CSV table of C-alpha atoms in Angstrom, one decimal:
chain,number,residue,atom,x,y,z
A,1241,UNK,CA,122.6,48.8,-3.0
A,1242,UNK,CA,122.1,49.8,0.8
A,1243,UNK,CA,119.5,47.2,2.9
A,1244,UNK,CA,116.8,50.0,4.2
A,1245,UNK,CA,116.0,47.3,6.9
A,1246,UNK,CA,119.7,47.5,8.6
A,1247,UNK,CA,119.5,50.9,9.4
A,1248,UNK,CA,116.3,50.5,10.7
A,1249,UNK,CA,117.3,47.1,13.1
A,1250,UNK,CA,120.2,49.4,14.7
A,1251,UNK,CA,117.7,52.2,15.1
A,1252,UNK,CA,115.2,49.5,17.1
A,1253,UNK,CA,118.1,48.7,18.9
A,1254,UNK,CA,118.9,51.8,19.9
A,1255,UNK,CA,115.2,52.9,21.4
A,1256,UNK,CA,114.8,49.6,23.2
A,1257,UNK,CA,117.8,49.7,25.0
A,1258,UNK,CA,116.9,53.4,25.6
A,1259,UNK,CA,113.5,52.8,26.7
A,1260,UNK,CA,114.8,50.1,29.3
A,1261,UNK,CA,116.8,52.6,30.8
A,1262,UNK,CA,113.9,55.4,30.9
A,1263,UNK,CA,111.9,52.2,32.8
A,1264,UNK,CA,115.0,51.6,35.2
A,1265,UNK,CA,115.0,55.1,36.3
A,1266,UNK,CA,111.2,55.3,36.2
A,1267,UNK,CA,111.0,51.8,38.5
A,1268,UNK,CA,113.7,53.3,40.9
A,1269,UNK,CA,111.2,56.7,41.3
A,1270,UNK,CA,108.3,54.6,42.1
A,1271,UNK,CA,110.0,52.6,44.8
A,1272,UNK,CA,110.6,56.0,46.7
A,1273,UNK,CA,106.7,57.3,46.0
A,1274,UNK,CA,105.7,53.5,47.3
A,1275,UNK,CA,107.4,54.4,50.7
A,1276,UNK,CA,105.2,57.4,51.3
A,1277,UNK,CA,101.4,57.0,51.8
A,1278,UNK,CA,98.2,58.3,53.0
A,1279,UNK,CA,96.5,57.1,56.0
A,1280,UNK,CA,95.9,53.6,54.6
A,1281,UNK,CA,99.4,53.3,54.1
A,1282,UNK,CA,99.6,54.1,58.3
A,1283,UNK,CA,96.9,51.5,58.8
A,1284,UNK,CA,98.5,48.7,57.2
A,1285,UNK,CA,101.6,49.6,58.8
A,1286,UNK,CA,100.6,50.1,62.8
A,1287,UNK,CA,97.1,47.6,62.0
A,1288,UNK,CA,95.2,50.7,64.3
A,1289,UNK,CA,92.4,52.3,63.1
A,1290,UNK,CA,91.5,55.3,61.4
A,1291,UNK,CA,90.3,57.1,64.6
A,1292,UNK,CA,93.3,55.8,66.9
A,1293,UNK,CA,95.9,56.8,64.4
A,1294,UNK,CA,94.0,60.4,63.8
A,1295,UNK,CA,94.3,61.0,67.5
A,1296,UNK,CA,97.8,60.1,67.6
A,1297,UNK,CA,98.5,62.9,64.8
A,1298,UNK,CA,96.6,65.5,66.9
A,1299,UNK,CA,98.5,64.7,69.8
A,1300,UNK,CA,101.8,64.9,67.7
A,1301,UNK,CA,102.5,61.4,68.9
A,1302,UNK,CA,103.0,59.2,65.3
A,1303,UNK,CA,105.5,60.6,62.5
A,1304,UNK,CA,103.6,62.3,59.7
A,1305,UNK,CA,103.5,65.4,57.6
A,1306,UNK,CA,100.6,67.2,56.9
A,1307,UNK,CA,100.2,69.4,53.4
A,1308,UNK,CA,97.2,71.3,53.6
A,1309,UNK,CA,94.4,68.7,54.7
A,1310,UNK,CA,96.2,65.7,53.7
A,1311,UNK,CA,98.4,63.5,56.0
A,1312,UNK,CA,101.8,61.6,54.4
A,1313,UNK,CA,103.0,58.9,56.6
A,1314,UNK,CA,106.8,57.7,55.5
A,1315,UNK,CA,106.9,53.7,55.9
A,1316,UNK,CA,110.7,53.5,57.4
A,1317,UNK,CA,109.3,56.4,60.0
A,1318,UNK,CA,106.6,54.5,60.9
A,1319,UNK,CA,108.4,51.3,61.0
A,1320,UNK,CA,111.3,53.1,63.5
A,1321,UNK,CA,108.3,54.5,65.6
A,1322,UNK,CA,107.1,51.4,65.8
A,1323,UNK,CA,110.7,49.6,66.9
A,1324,UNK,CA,111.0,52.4,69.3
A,1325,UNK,CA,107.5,51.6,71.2
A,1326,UNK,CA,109.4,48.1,72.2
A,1327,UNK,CA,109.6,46.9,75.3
A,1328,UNK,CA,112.8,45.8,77.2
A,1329,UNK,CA,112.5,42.0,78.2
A,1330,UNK,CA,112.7,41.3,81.7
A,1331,UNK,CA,115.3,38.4,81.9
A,1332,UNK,CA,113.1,37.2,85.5
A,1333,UNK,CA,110.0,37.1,83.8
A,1334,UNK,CA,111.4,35.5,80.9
A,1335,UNK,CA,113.0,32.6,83.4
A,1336,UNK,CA,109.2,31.9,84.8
């Protein structure tokens, strides 16, 4: 007679391995979405405040993107804007 309860152990077999590859592709998706934020995301990125980084959007002077009333800031964007603000060293100063 046929065991019911090897079909069924292949079959659990089967939708685990699936479902660790649905989570795979779902963990992959969500580090993307992690790299784009709001303005909190901006904040704990530059350390300014709210008010400083709002002006900086007015003036066009931060990366962002703006959909409808709501501002996305993209970390590696922020993180290059931040890398070009850098100052040269000055090799005199730094002999002193």
């Amino acid at each position: 007679m046929h065991n019911p309860f090897e079909n069924l152990s292949t079959r659990l077999t089967n939708l685990e391995t699936l479902a660790l590859q649905i989570l795979e592709k779902l963990g992959s998706n969500t580090e993307n979405v992690a790299h784009i934020g709001g303005i909190e995301l901006a904040q704990e990125i530059t350390r300014l405040s709210k008010a400083r980084l709002y002006a900086l959007v007015s003036a066009r002077r931060i990366p962002h993107s703006k959909r409808g009333q709501r501002l996305y800031f993209d970390r590696a964007e922020l993180l290059a804007w931040i890398q070009a603000g850098k100052r040269a060293q000055n090799e005199t100063a730094a002999c002193i």
